[in-house]
Coordinates of C-alpha atoms in Angstrom, one line a residue:
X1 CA 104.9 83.4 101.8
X2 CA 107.9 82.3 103.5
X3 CA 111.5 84.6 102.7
X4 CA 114.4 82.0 102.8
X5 CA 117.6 84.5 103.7
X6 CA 120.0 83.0 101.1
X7 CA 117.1 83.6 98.8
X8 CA 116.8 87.6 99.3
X9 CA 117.5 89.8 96.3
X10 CA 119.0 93.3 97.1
X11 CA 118.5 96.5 95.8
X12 CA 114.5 96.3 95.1
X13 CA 113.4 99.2 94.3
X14 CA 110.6 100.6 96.8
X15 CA 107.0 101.0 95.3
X16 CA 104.7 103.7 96.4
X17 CA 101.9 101.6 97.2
X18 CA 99.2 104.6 97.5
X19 CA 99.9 106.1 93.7
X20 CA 98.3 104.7 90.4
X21 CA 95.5 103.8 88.7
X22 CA 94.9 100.4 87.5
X23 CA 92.5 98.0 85.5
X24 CA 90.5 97.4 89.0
X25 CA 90.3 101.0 90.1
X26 CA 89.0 101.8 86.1
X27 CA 86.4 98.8 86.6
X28 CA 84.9 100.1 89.6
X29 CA 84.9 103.6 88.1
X30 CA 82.7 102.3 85.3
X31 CA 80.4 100.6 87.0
X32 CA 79.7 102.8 90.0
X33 CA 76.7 104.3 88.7
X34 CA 75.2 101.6 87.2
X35 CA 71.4 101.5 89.0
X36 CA 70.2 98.2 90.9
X37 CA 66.8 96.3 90.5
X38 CA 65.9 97.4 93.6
X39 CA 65.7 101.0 93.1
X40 CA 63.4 100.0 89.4
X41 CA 61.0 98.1 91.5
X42 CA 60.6 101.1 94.1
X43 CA 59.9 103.5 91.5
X44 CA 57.3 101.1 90.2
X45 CA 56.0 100.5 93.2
X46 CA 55.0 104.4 94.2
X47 CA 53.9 105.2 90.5
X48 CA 50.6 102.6 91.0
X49 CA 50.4 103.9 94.5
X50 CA 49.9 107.5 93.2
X51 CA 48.1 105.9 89.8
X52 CA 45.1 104.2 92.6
X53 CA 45.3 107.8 94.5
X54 CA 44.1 110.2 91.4
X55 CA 41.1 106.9 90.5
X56 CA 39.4 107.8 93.4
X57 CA 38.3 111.2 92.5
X58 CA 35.7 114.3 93.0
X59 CA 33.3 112.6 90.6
X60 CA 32.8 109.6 93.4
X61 CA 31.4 112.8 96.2
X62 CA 33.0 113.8 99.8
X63 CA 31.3 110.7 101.2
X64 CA 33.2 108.3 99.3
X65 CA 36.2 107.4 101.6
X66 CA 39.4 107.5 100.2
X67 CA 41.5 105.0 99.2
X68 CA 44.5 104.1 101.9
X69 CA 47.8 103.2 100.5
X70 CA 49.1 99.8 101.3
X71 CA 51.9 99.4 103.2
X72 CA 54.8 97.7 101.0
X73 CA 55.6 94.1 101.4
X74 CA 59.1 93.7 102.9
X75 CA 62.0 92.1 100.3
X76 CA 62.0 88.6 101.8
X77 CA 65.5 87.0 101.3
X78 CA 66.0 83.8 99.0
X79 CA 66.5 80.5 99.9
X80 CA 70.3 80.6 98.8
X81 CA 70.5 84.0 101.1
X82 CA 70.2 86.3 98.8
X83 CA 67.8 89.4 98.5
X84 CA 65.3 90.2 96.1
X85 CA 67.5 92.5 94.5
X86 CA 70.0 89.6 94.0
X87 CA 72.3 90.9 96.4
X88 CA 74.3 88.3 98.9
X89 CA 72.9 88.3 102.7
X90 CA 75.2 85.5 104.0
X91 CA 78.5 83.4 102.5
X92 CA 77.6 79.7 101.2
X93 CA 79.4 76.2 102.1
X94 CA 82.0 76.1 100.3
X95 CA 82.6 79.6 99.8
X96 CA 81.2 80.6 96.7
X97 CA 79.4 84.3 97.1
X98 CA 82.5 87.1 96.3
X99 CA 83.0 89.6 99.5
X100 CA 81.9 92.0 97.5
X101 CA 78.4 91.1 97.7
X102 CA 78.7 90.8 101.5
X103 CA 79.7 94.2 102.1
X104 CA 79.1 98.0 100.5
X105 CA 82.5 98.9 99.8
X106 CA 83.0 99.1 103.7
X107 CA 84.6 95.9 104.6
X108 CA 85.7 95.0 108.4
X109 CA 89.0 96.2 110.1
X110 CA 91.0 94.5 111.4
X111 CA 92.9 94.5 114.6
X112 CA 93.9 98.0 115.3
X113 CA 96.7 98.0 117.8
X114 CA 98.2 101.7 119.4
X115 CA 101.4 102.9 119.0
X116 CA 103.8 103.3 122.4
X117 CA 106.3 104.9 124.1
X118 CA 108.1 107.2 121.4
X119 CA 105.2 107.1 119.3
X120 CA 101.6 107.1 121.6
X121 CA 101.5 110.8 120.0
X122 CA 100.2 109.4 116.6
X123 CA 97.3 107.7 117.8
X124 CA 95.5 111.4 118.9
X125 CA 98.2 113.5 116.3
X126 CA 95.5 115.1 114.0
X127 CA 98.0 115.8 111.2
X128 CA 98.8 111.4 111.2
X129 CA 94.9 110.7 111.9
X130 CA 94.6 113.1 108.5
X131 CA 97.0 111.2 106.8
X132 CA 95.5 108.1 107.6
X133 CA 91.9 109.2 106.2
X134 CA 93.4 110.0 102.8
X135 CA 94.8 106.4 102.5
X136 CA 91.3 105.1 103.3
X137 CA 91.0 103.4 99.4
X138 CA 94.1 100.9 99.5
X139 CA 93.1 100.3 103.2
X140 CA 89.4 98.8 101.7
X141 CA 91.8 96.3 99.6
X142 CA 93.9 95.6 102.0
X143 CA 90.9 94.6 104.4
X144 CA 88.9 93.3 101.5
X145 CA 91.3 90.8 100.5
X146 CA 92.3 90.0 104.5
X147 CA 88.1 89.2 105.2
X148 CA 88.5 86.7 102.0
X149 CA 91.4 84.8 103.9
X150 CA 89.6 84.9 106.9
X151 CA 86.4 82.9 105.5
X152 CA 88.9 80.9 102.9
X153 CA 90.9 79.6 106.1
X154 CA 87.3 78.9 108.4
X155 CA 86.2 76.9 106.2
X156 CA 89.1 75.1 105.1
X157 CA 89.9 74.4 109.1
X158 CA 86.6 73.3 109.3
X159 CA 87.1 70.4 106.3
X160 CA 90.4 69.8 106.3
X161 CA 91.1 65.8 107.3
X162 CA 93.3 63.2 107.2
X163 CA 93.0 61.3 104.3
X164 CA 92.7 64.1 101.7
X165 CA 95.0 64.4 99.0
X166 CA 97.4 67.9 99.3
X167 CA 95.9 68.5 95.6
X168 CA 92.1 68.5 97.2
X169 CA 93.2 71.0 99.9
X170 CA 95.7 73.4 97.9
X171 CA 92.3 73.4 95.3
X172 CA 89.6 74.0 98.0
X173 CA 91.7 77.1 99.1
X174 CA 92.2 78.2 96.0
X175 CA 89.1 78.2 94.5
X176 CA 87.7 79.8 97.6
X177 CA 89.8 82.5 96.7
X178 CA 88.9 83.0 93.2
X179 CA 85.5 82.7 94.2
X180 CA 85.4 85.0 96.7
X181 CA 87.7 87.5 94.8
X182 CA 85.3 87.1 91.8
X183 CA 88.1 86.9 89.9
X184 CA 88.6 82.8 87.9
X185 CA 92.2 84.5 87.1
X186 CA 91.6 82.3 83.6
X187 CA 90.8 85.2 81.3
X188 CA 94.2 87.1 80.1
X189 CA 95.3 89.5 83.0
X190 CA 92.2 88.6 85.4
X191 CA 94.0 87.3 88.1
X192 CA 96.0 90.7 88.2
X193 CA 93.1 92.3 89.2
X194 CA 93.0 90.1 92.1
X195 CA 93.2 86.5 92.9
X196 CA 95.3 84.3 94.1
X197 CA 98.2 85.9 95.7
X198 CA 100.9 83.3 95.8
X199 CA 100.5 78.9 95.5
X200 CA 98.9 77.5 98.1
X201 CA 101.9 76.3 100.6
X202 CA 101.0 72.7 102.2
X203 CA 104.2 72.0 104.2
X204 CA 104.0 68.6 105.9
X205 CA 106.7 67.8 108.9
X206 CA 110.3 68.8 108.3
X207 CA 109.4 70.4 105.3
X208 CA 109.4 73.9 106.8
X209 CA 108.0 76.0 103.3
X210 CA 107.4 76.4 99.7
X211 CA 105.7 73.4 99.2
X212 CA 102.4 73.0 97.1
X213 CA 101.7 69.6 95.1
X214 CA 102.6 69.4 91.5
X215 CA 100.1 67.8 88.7
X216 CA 100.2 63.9 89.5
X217 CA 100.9 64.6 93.4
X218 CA 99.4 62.2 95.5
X219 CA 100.6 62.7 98.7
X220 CA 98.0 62.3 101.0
X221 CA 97.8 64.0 104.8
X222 CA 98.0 61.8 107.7
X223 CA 96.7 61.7 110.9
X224 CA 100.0 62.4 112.5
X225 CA 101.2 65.3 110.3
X226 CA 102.0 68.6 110.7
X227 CA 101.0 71.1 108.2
X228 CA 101.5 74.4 107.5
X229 CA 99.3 76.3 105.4
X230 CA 100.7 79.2 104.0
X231 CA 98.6 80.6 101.3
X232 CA 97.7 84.7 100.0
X233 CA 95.0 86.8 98.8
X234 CA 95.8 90.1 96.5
X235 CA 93.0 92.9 95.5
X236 CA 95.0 94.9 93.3
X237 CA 98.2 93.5 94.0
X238 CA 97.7 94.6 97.8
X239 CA 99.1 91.2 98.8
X240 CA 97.4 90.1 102.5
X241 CA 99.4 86.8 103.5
X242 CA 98.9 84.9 106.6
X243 CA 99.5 80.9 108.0
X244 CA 98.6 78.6 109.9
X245 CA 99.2 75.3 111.2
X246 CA 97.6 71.8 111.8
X247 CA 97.7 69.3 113.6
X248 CA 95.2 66.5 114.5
X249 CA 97.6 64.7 117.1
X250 CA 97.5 67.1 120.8
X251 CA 101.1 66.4 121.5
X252 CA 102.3 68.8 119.1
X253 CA 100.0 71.5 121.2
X254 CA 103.3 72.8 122.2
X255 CA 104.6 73.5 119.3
X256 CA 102.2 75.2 117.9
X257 CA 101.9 77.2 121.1
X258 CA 105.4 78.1 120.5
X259 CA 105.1 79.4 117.1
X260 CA 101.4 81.7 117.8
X261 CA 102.9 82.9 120.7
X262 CA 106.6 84.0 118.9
X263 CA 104.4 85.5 116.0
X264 CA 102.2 87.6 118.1
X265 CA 105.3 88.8 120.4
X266 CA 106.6 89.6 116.7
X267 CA 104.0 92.0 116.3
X268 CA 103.7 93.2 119.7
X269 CA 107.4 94.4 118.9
X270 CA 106.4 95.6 115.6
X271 CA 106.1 99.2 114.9
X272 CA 107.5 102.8 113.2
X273 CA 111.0 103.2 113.9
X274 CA 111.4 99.9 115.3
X275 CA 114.7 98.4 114.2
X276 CA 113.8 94.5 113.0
X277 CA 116.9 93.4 114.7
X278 CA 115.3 93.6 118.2
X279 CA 112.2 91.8 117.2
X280 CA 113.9 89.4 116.4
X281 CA 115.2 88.9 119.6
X282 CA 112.0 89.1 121.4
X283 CA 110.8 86.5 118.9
X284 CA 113.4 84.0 119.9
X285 CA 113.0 84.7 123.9
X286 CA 109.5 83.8 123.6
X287 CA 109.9 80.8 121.0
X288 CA 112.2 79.0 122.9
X289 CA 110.6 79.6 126.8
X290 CA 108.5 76.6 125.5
X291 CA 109.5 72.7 125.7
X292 CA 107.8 69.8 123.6
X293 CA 108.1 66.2 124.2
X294 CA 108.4 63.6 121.3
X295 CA 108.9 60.2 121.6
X296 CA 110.0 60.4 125.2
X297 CA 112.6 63.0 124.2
X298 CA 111.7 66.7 125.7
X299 CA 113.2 70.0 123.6
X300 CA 113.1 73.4 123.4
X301 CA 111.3 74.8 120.8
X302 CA 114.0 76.3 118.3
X303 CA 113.2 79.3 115.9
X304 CA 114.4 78.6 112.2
X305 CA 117.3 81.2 111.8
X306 CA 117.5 81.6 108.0
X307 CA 113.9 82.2 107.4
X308 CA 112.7 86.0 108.5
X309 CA 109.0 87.7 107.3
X310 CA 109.3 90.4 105.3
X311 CA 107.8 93.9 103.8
X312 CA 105.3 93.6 101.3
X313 CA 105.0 96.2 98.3
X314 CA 102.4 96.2 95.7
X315 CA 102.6 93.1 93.8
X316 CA 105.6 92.2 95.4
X317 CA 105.5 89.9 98.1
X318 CA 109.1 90.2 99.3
X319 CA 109.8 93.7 99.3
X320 CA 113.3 93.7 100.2
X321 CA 113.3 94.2 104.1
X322 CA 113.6 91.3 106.2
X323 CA 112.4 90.5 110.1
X324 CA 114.2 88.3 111.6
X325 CA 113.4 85.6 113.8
X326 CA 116.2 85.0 116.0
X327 CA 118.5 87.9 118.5
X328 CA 121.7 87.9 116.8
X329 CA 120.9 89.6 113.7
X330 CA 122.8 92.7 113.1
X331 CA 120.6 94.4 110.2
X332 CA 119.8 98.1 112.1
X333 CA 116.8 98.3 109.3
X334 CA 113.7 100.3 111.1
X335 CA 110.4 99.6 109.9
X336 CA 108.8 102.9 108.3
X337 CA 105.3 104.6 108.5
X338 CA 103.1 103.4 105.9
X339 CA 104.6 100.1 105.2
X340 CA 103.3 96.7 105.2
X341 CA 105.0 93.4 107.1
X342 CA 104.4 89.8 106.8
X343 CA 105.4 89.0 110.5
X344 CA 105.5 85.1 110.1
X345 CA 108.1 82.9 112.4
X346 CA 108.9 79.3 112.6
X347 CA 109.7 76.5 115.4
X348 CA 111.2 73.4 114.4
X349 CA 112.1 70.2 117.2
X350 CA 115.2 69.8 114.6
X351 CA 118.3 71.5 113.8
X352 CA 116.6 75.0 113.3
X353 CA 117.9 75.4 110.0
X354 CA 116.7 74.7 106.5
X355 CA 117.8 74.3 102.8
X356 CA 116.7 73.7 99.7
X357 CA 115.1 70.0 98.9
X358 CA 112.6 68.2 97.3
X359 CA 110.8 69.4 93.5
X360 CA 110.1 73.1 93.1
X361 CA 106.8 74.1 92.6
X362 CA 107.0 78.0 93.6
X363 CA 108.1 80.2 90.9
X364 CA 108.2 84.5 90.8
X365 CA 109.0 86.7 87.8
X366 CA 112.1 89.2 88.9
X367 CA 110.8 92.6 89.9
X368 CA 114.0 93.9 88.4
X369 CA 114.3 91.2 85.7
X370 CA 117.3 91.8 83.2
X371 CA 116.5 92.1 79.7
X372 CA 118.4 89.1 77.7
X373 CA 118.0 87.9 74.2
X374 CA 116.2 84.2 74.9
X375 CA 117.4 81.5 72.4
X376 CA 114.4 78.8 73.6
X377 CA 111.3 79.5 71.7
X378 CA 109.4 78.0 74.8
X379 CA 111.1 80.8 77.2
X380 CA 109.9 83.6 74.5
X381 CA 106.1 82.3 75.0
X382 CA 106.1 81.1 78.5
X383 CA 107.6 84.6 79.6
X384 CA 104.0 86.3 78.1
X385 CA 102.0 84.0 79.3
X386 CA 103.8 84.8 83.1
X387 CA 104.2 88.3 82.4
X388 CA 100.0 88.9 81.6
X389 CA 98.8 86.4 84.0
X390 CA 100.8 86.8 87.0
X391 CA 103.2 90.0 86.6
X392 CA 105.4 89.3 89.6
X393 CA 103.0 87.9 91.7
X394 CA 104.5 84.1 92.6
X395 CA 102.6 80.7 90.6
X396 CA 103.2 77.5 91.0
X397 CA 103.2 75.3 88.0
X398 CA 99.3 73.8 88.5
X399 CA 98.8 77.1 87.3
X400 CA 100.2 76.9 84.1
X401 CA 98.8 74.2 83.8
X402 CA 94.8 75.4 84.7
X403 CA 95.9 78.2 81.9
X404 CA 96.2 75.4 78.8
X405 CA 100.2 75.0 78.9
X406 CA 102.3 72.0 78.5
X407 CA 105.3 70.8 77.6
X408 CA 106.9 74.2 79.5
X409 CA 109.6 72.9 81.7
X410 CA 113.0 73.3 79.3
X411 CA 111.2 77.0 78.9
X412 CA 110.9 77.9 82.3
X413 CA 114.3 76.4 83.7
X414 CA 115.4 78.6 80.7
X415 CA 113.8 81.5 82.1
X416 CA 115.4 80.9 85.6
X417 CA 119.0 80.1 84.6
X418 CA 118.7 84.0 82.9
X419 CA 117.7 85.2 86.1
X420 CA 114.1 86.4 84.5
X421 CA 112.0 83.5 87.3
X422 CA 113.3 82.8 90.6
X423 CA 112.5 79.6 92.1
X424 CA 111.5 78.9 95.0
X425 CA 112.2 75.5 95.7
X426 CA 111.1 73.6 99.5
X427 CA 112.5 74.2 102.3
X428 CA 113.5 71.5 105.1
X429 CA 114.9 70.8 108.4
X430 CA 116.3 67.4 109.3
X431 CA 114.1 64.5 108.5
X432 CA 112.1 62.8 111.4
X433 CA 111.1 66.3 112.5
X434 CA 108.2 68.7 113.2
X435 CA 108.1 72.6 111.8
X436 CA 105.0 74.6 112.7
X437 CA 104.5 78.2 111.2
X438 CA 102.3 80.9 112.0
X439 CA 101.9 84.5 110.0
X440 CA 99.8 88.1 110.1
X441 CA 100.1 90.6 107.8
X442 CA 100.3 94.1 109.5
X443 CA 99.8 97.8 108.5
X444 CA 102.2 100.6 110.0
X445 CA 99.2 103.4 109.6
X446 CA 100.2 106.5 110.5
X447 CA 98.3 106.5 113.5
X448 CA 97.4 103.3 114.7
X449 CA 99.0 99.9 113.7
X450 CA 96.6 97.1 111.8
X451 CA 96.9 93.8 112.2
X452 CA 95.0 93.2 108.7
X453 CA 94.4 89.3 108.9
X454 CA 93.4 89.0 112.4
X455 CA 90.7 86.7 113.1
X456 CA 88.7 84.7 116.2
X457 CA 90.7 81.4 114.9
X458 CA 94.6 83.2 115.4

């Protein structure tokens, strides 16, 4: 999810993102010795084995031959992939099976990239390589939640066509992720467990960010659009956010050549100690090295100045830092072991700068919300329904909307004119033309970088 720079609220408070126990870490302590079918059956199994051995006795005489033991009959796996224990051998179409059931705790890592010059020490330091061991549980979410996006943005490449409605796509993302998460997010708190991690964003054109359809949208996506898909997945509010963009019309290759290329130079750049000023400059070098021709009219490639990635805390998807896109930022910030980045940029064929248009759908309870008396009975309500659904995890309001409320707008414009909800409204360049975004999240381990959502597609 996208931070807009006049949007940025200062003095957040760092979280500790390796401390804490929570409702998921208590469910998977109750259940971790809970036995499977599988082991039952086995014990079953070698009981009649050694049941047929003592039938065949002294009584029958020595030249009575004893009775072999059958080999076992190999587990064949079910017709929906799944094993005779009930276990998951392969992910469905849509994506239905949760990762869980995919993988034994272990899940894949992602891109691990090495540290240079001042740092090359950590990757062999055994002290760091320690470190890095004991972080090993929030690194399973983390990668847990980044293998979810991965198969939630395959399969969603794979579908997505013009002539859909943005509310069928923002849906078939999102209930990938619920699915996959095994978490429907429509029992009380169950979506703080894990879920969704912030509205699906389906950015078409000039709109650059923050836009996901609103109940009624019909807005339907063309054959010469370009859309960003922006969207998050959280395991214990370990927030993994990564985008993407399409286009179904090849001369737009460029520009999103422009804006892969600028995001991966971003975390080339990326490191411990780095200072976020000079990646952004490296960002813009690369962005604008490339040209892309509209409508016989030939442009650089320009990177959208007021919109920067950012840190990521737990349950906080804007953590305070920012990383700039373009060179003449003078924030002297250093990234800092053990935090996590969104590195996301932007190229636009427009003015390369955005504000605030359009119907907000994006909304985000205040990590350091003030306390005010609230005079709208609405606000009172809607602020517990927010506060044990979503904590301060972003929603959109299609989600208030799957959770049974109505009539909630005079409440929640209530709750943001007392600074409780900040909204997020869309974000746009100059009409007539084309943004393209592109976005990792990254881990600075302290021996080894991790480019968490890496996949084959970006």
């Amino acid at each position: 999810m996208t931070e807009f720079t006049d949007q940025v609220t200062n003095g957040v408070k760092d979280v500790d993102i390796t401390k804490g126990t929570t409702q998921a870490e208590m469910h998977k302590e109750q259940t971790k010795d809970i036995p499977t079918q599988a082991n039952g059956e086995d014990d079953n199994e070698d009981s009649e084995d050694d049941n047929d051995d003592d039938q065949v006795g002294a009584g029958d005489g020595a030249a009575k031959k004893k009775k072999k033991r059958k080999p076992r009959k190999k587990k064949k796996a079910g017709a929906n992939g799944t094993t005779a224990a009930g276990t998951a051998t392969k992910q469905s179409e849509p994506p239905r099976v949760p990762v869980s059931q995919l993988f034994r705790e272990e899940y894949p890592v992602g891109e691990e990239v090495e540290y240079k010059d001042d740092n090359l020490y950590r990757t062999t330091n055994e002290e760091k390589r320690h470190l890095d061991r004991m972080n090993n549980d929030f690194l399973q979410e983390y990668r847990q939640g980044a293998e979810i996006h991965r198969q939630v943005r395959q399969y969603a490449q794979k579908n997505i066509k013009p002539g859909m409605t943005l509310t069928e796509i923002a849906e078939m993302i999102e209930d990938g992720t619920r699915a996959l998460t095994g978490h429907q997010g429509l029992i009380e708190g169950d979506n703080i467990i894990a879920g969704v991690g912030f509205p699906t964003g389906l950015s078409l054109n000039h709109c650059a960010a923050h836009y996901t359809p609103n109940a009624g949208n019909k807005l339907v996506l063309k054959e010469e659009d370009v859309m960003k898909v922006d969207f998050g997945v959280h395991i214990n509010g370990r927030i993994v956010d990564s985008a993407f963009t399409m286009a179904f019309d090849p001369k737009y290759d460029n520009l999103l050549a422009a804006v892969k290329d600028a995001t991966n130079t971003g975390i080339r750049e990326a490191g411990i100690d780095v200072r976020v000023s000079d990646i952004g400059a490296a960002i813009q070098e690369t962005m604008e090295s490339y040209e892309v021709t509209l409508n016989g009219q030939t442009t650089h490639v320009k990177p959208i100045r007021n919109l920067n990635g950012h840190n990521i805390n737990q349950y906080q998807i804007h953590g305070g830092k920012s990383v700039p896109i373009v060179g003449k930022s003078t924030d002297n910030t250093k990234m800092e072991e053990g935090e996590t980045f969104a590195i996301e940029t932007f190229g636009s064929t427009g003015k390369g700068y955005v504000h605030d248009d359009m119907e907000t759908s994006h909304y985000a309870k205040n990590v350091d919300a003030p306390k005010v008396a609230l005079r709208v009975a609405s606000a009172k309500s809607l602020l517990n329904v927010i506060t044990k659904n979503f904590g301060t995890l972003p929603f959109c309001r299609r989600y208030l909307d799957r959770l049974g409320q109505d009539k909630y707008l005079l409440g929640l414009n209530n709750l943001v004119s007392a600074g409780i909800v900040e909204a997020y409204p869309p974000l746009v360049d100059v009409k007539g033309s084309y943004t393209a975004q592109y976005e990792h999240t990254i881990l600075l381990r302290p021996n080894v970088k991790e480019v968490l959502s890496r996949g084959d597609d970006y």
